[in-house]
Coordinates of C-alpha atoms in Angstrom, one line a residue:
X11 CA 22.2 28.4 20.2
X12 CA 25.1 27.0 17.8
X13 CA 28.0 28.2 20.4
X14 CA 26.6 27.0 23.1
X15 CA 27.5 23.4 23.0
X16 CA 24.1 21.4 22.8
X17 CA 23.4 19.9 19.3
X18 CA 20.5 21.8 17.6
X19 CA 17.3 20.2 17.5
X20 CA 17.0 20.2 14.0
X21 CA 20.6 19.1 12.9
X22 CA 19.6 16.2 15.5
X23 CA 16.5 15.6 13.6
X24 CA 18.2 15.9 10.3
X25 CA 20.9 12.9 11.1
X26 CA 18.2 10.8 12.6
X27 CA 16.2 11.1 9.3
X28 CA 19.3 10.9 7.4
X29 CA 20.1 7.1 9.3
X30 CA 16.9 6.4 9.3
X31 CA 16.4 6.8 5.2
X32 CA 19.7 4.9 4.7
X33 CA 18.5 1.7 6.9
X34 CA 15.4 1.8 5.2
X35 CA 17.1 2.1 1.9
X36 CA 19.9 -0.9 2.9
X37 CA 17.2 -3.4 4.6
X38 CA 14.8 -2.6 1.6
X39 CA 18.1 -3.5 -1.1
X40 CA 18.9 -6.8 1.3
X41 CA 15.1 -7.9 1.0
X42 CA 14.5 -7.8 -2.4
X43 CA 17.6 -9.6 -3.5
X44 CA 16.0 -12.6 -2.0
X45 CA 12.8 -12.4 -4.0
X46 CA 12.8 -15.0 -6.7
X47 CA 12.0 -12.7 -9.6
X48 CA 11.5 -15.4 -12.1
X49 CA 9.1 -17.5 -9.3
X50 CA 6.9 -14.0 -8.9
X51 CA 6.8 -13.4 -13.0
X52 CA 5.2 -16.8 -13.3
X53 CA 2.8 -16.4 -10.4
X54 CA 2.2 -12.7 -12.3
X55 CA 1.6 -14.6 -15.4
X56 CA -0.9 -16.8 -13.9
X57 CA -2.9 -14.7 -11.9
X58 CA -6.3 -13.9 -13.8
X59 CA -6.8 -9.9 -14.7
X60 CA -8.8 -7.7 -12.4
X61 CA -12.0 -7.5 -13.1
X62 CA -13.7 -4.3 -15.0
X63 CA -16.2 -3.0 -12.9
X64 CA -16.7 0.5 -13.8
X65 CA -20.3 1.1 -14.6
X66 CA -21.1 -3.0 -14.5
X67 CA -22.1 -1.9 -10.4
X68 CA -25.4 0.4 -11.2
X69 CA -27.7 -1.8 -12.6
X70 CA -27.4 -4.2 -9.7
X71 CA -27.7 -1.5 -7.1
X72 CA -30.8 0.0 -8.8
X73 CA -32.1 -4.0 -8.2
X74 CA -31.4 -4.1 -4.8
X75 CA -33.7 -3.4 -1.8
X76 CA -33.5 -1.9 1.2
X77 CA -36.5 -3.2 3.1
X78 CA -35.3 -5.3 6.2
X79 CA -38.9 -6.7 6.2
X80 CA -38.8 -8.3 3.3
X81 CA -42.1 -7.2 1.7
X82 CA -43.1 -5.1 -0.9
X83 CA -44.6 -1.5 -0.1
X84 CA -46.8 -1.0 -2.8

């Protein structure tokens, strides 16, 4: 298969991934020189925390219903 004079299908695969990671690595580099860093800290800075939900969630699903009529069962 290597004498024959065809590429191999995985060396061919392996240069395509190869130009492939390094024009990904080049456009990714080229795009986030022209973040303003300082600009994005400050919106960072402002932005309010996530909210801590973990465990807050049951109480209000044990409230909720599930009855699309809208009346009480008992």
């Amino acid at each position: 298969m290597l004498g024959s004079g065809r590429p191999s299908i995985i060396l061919s695969t392996l240069k395509a991934a190869i130009v492939v990671g390094a024009l990904s690595y080049v456009a990714a580099d080229w795009l986030s020189n022209g973040f303003d860093r300082d600009g994005l800290a400050r919106i960072a800075a402002q932005s309010q925390p996530e909210p801590l939900v973990t465990g807050s969630l049951g109480d209000a699903l044990r409230g909720g219903r599930l009855d699309p009529c809208g009346e009480d069962a008992r």
